[in-house]
Coordinates of C-alpha atoms in Angstrom, one line a residue:
Chain R
X277 CA 79.7 112.5 80.2
X278 CA 82.1 109.8 80.6
X279 CA 81.5 106.5 82.0
X280 CA 83.0 105.8 85.4
X281 CA 82.9 103.3 88.3
X282 CA 80.0 105.1 90.0
X283 CA 77.8 104.8 86.7
X284 CA 75.0 102.6 86.1
X285 CA 75.3 100.0 83.4
X286 CA 74.0 100.7 80.0
X287 CA 71.9 98.5 78.1
X288 CA 73.6 95.4 76.7
X289 CA 76.8 95.9 78.9
X290 CA 78.2 92.9 80.3
X291 CA 79.9 92.6 83.7
X292 CA 82.6 90.1 84.6
X293 CA 83.3 91.1 88.4
X294 CA 87.0 91.0 89.0
X295 CA 88.3 87.8 91.1
X296 CA 89.3 88.5 94.6
X297 CA 92.8 87.3 94.0
X298 CA 96.0 89.3 93.4
X299 CA 98.2 87.8 90.9
X300 CA 100.8 90.8 91.2
X301 CA 101.0 93.9 93.1
X302 CA 101.8 97.3 91.8
X303 CA 103.7 100.0 93.6
X304 CA 103.1 103.8 92.6
X305 CA 106.3 105.3 91.8
X306 CA 105.1 108.9 91.4
X307 CA 102.1 111.0 90.1
X308 CA 101.4 112.6 86.8
X309 CA 100.2 116.3 87.0
X310 CA 98.2 117.6 84.1
X311 CA 95.8 120.3 83.5
X312 CA 92.8 117.9 83.2
X313 CA 91.4 118.1 86.8
X314 CA 88.2 116.2 86.1
X315 CA 87.5 113.3 83.8
X316 CA 85.3 115.5 81.4
X317 CA 88.5 117.7 80.8
X318 CA 90.5 114.9 79.5
X319 CA 91.1 114.7 75.8
X320 CA 89.9 111.6 74.1
X321 CA 93.6 110.9 73.0
X322 CA 96.8 112.7 74.0
X323 CA 98.3 115.0 71.2
X324 CA 101.8 115.9 70.6
X325 CA 100.8 119.5 70.6
X326 CA 98.8 119.3 73.8
X327 CA 99.7 120.9 77.0
X328 CA 103.0 120.2 78.9
X329 CA 102.6 117.6 81.6
X330 CA 104.8 116.8 84.7
X331 CA 105.6 113.3 85.4
X332 CA 106.8 113.2 88.9
X333 CA 109.1 110.2 90.2
X334 CA 109.4 109.6 93.8
X335 CA 112.7 109.0 95.7
X336 CA 114.0 106.3 95.6
X337 CA 113.4 105.8 91.9
X338 CA 114.6 109.3 90.7
X339 CA 118.2 108.0 89.7
X340 CA 116.4 105.7 87.2
X341 CA 115.9 108.7 85.0
X342 CA 119.9 108.8 84.0
X343 CA 120.2 108.7 80.5
X344 CA 116.3 109.5 79.4
X345 CA 117.3 113.1 78.3
X346 CA 118.8 111.5 75.3
X347 CA 115.4 110.3 73.9
X348 CA 112.8 112.2 71.9
X349 CA 109.8 110.1 72.8
X350 CA 108.9 108.2 76.0
X351 CA 106.2 105.8 76.8
X352 CA 104.3 106.5 80.1
X353 CA 102.5 103.7 81.9
X354 CA 99.9 104.9 84.7
X355 CA 97.0 103.4 86.9
X356 CA 93.6 104.6 85.8
X357 CA 92.6 105.0 89.5
X358 CA 89.0 106.1 88.8
X359 CA 88.0 103.1 86.3
X360 CA 85.8 100.3 87.0
X361 CA 87.1 97.1 86.3
X362 CA 84.3 94.7 85.7
X363 CA 83.0 95.6 82.0
X364 CA 83.6 92.9 79.2
X365 CA 81.1 94.3 76.6
X366 CA 80.6 98.3 76.6
X367 CA 78.6 100.9 75.1
X368 CA 81.3 103.6 75.0
X369 CA 79.2 106.4 73.4
X370 CA 75.8 105.8 74.7
X371 CA 74.7 105.1 70.9
X372 CA 73.6 101.5 71.7
X373 CA 76.7 100.0 69.9
X374 CA 78.3 97.4 71.9
X375 CA 82.2 96.7 71.6
X376 CA 84.3 94.3 73.5
X377 CA 86.6 95.9 76.1
X378 CA 89.6 94.6 74.3
X379 CA 88.5 96.4 71.2
X380 CA 88.4 99.7 73.1
X381 CA 91.1 102.1 74.7
X382 CA 88.4 102.8 77.2
X383 CA 89.9 103.2 80.8
X384 CA 87.4 100.5 82.0
X385 CA 89.0 97.4 82.0
X386 CA 90.1 94.5 84.2
X387 CA 93.5 95.7 84.7
X388 CA 93.1 99.6 83.9
X389 CA 96.7 100.4 82.9
X390 CA 97.0 103.6 80.7
X391 CA 100.0 103.9 78.2
X392 CA 100.9 106.7 76.2
X393 CA 103.7 107.8 73.8
X394 CA 104.5 111.3 74.5
X395 CA 107.1 113.8 73.2
X396 CA 109.8 114.4 75.8
X397 CA 110.3 118.2 76.5
X398 CA 112.9 118.0 79.1
X399 CA 114.2 115.8 82.3
X400 CA 114.4 117.7 85.6
X401 CA 115.5 116.4 88.7
X402 CA 113.0 114.0 89.9
X403 CA 110.6 114.8 87.0
X404 CA 110.1 114.5 83.3
X405 CA 108.2 117.1 81.3
X406 CA 106.1 115.9 78.3
X407 CA 103.5 116.4 75.8
X408 CA 100.9 114.0 74.8
X409 CA 99.2 112.8 78.1
X410 CA 95.4 112.5 78.2
X411 CA 95.1 111.5 82.0
X412 CA 93.6 113.1 85.1
X413 CA 95.6 115.3 87.4
X414 CA 97.5 113.2 90.1
X415 CA 97.0 110.1 88.1
X416 CA 99.6 107.5 89.8
X417 CA 102.5 106.6 87.9
X418 CA 103.7 103.0 87.2
X419 CA 106.5 103.5 84.5
X420 CA 108.4 105.5 82.0
X421 CA 110.3 103.5 79.2
X422 CA 112.1 105.0 76.2
X423 CA 109.8 104.6 73.1
X424 CA 110.4 101.2 71.4
X425 CA 111.2 102.8 68.1
X426 CA 114.6 104.3 69.4
X427 CA 117.0 101.6 70.4
X428 CA 119.4 103.8 72.2
X429 CA 120.0 107.3 73.3
X430 CA 120.5 110.1 70.9
X431 CA 123.8 111.7 70.7
X432 CA 122.4 115.0 69.5
X433 CA 121.4 117.5 72.2
X434 CA 117.8 118.7 72.4
X435 CA 116.8 122.1 71.9
Chain Q
X237 CA 123.1 85.8 79.2
X238 CA 120.3 88.2 80.2
X239 CA 119.9 89.7 83.7
X240 CA 117.5 88.2 85.9
X241 CA 116.1 88.1 89.5
X242 CA 118.8 85.4 90.6
X243 CA 121.7 87.2 89.2
X244 CA 124.3 89.0 91.3
X245 CA 124.4 92.8 90.8
X246 CA 127.1 94.3 88.3
X247 CA 129.6 96.8 89.3
X248 CA 127.6 100.1 90.0
X249 CA 124.4 99.0 89.8
X250 CA 122.2 100.7 92.4
X251 CA 119.0 99.0 94.0
X252 CA 115.8 100.4 95.5
X253 CA 114.1 97.5 97.2
X254 CA 110.5 97.6 96.5
X255 CA 108.2 98.7 99.3
X256 CA 106.0 96.3 100.8
X257 CA 102.7 98.2 99.9
X258 CA 100.3 97.0 97.4
X259 CA 98.9 100.2 95.8
X260 CA 97.0 98.3 93.3
X261 CA 96.4 94.6 92.4
X262 CA 96.6 93.1 88.9
X263 CA 94.5 90.0 87.9
X264 CA 96.1 87.8 85.2
X265 CA 93.4 87.4 82.4
X266 CA 95.1 85.0 80.5
X267 CA 98.6 83.9 79.1
X268 CA 100.7 84.2 76.1
X269 CA 102.3 81.1 74.2
X270 CA 105.3 82.0 72.3
X271 CA 108.1 79.9 70.9
X272 CA 110.4 81.5 73.4
X273 CA 110.7 78.8 76.2
X274 CA 113.6 80.4 77.9
X275 CA 114.8 83.9 78.4
X276 CA 117.9 83.6 76.2
X277 CA 115.5 82.5 73.3
X278 CA 113.5 85.7 73.6
X279 CA 114.4 88.4 71.0
X280 CA 115.7 91.8 72.2
X281 CA 112.4 93.3 70.7
X282 CA 109.4 92.0 68.8
X283 CA 109.4 92.1 65.0
X284 CA 106.4 92.3 62.7
X285 CA 107.8 89.2 60.7
X286 CA 108.4 87.4 64.1
X287 CA 106.7 84.2 64.6
X288 CA 103.1 83.7 65.2
X289 CA 102.3 83.9 69.0
X290 CA 99.0 83.0 70.8
X291 CA 97.3 85.3 73.2
X292 CA 95.0 83.3 75.1
X293 CA 92.2 84.9 77.2
X294 CA 90.4 83.2 80.1
X295 CA 86.8 83.2 80.8
X296 CA 84.9 85.2 81.7
X297 CA 86.9 88.0 79.8
X298 CA 86.7 86.2 76.2
X299 CA 83.4 88.2 75.2
X300 CA 85.8 91.4 75.5
X301 CA 87.4 90.3 72.2
X302 CA 84.2 91.2 70.2
X303 CA 85.1 93.6 67.6
X304 CA 88.9 93.5 67.8
X305 CA 89.0 91.6 64.5
X306 CA 88.5 95.1 62.7
X307 CA 91.8 96.3 63.8
X308 CA 95.4 95.6 62.0
X309 CA 97.5 96.3 64.9
X310 CA 97.0 95.6 68.9
X311 CA 98.8 96.5 71.9
X312 CA 99.5 93.7 74.2
X313 CA 100.3 94.3 78.0
X314 CA 101.6 91.4 80.2
X315 CA 103.6 90.9 83.3
X316 CA 107.3 90.2 83.1
X317 CA 106.9 87.4 85.9
X318 CA 110.7 86.6 85.9
X319 CA 112.0 90.1 86.5
X320 CA 113.6 91.6 89.5
X321 CA 112.0 95.0 90.6
X322 CA 114.8 96.7 92.5
X323 CA 117.2 98.1 90.1
X324 CA 117.3 101.7 89.5
X325 CA 120.3 102.1 87.8
X326 CA 121.3 99.1 85.6
X327 CA 124.3 98.0 83.5
X328 CA 122.4 96.2 80.7
X329 CA 125.3 94.7 78.5
X330 CA 128.0 94.0 81.1
X331 CA 130.2 96.6 79.3
X332 CA 130.2 98.8 82.4
X333 CA 127.9 101.5 81.2
X334 CA 125.4 102.3 83.7
X335 CA 121.7 103.5 82.6
X336 CA 118.9 104.5 84.5
X337 CA 115.9 102.0 84.5
X338 CA 113.6 104.3 82.8
X339 CA 116.0 105.1 80.2
X340 CA 115.9 101.4 79.3
X341 CA 113.1 98.9 78.0
X342 CA 115.0 96.2 80.2
X343 CA 112.4 93.9 81.8
X344 CA 113.8 94.7 85.3
X345 CA 111.9 97.8 86.6
X346 CA 109.7 98.3 89.7
X347 CA 106.6 97.5 87.8
X348 CA 107.6 95.0 85.4
X349 CA 104.9 95.5 82.7
X350 CA 105.7 94.7 79.3
X351 CA 104.0 96.6 76.2
X352 CA 104.3 95.5 72.7
X353 CA 102.5 96.7 69.3
X354 CA 101.8 93.5 67.5
X355 CA 100.3 92.9 64.1
X356 CA 97.0 91.1 64.3
X357 CA 96.9 87.8 62.3
X358 CA 93.5 86.7 63.6
X359 CA 91.0 86.3 66.3
X360 CA 89.7 82.8 67.5
X361 CA 87.3 82.1 70.2
X362 CA 89.1 83.0 73.4
X363 CA 92.5 83.9 71.8
X364 CA 94.3 86.3 69.5
X365 CA 97.1 85.3 67.1
X366 CA 99.6 88.1 66.5
X367 CA 103.3 88.8 65.6
X368 CA 105.4 91.0 67.1
X369 CA 106.1 89.6 70.6
X370 CA 109.3 89.0 72.2
X371 CA 108.1 87.6 75.6
X372 CA 108.8 84.2 77.3
X373 CA 106.0 81.4 76.8
X374 CA 103.6 81.3 79.4
X375 CA 103.9 85.0 80.2
X376 CA 100.9 86.3 82.3
X377 CA 98.4 88.5 80.3
X378 CA 96.9 91.7 81.5
X379 CA 95.3 93.3 78.7
X380 CA 94.8 93.9 74.9
X381 CA 93.9 97.0 73.3
X382 CA 93.5 98.4 69.8
X383 CA 96.5 100.2 68.8
X384 CA 96.2 104.0 69.4
X385 CA 97.1 105.0 65.9
X386 CA 93.6 103.7 64.9
X387 CA 90.6 105.3 66.2
X388 CA 87.7 103.0 65.1
X389 CA 87.5 99.5 63.9
X390 CA 88.0 99.4 60.1
X391 CA 85.2 98.2 57.8
X392 CA 87.5 96.2 55.6
X393 CA 87.6 92.3 55.9
X394 CA 90.9 90.8 56.8
X395 CA 92.6 88.5 54.4

């Protein structure tokens, strides 16, 4: 069972309640459709041979996909909307081992932003089909970027 | 000259003003000290042999660094605080070529979150020293995660 906002703390876990302030605001620009409809179905980490997922971009941002089809890998950023934000030391596996939040890729973190490097399958009007995501179905979308390893769109056509 | 919030639009660029709503709030958990004190000094992309930068974590999140010292690469997330957020089609190089925002790693995007994979140099109390960043000095820090390629802390000591 994965750890979530509603779970009790485990022995030794340390809390740092999130301050009330808003230093910056995020706007959800779409949502991610995956086959993982509960947290327990989410893989620990996305895989390049994982299922196709649909990254849906809302109007008015759909025009921003222009040119993305030339890339083979994209980075997807999303909001881990079910994650608690107040743990600084965690016990990720119920084995009693305590690890700092920043030494884990756990969704439980002060700013729960997920990042995944995905294989680009194709670009459709208003959506990007990728492999390699591990997030819940209907996860809010924050951003899509070409993967940093590639500096400019590839000329070759995609199969 | 890099494009910023105060620059005029270039020919063909398309705007999508950010909606007023706040779908999620971010809290800055520290700041990043780099030698790049103006936008024009920032490299296009960070390099593993770039200068050492200091990722400072505020109390009460410093305990979250526990265990990070075992990793060789870390992902750093930060807020691109000087970037305008309303461009969906951009002309990144003033050469008249128009490209969608999501086909660029430009800082100008609806949710201006920067992500960098960095070489971990060392962990100090309340700070992480890394190479590979390209952001402005005093950029607000959002998160630090071990790089996804490594599943668990390495046992070996770091030189």
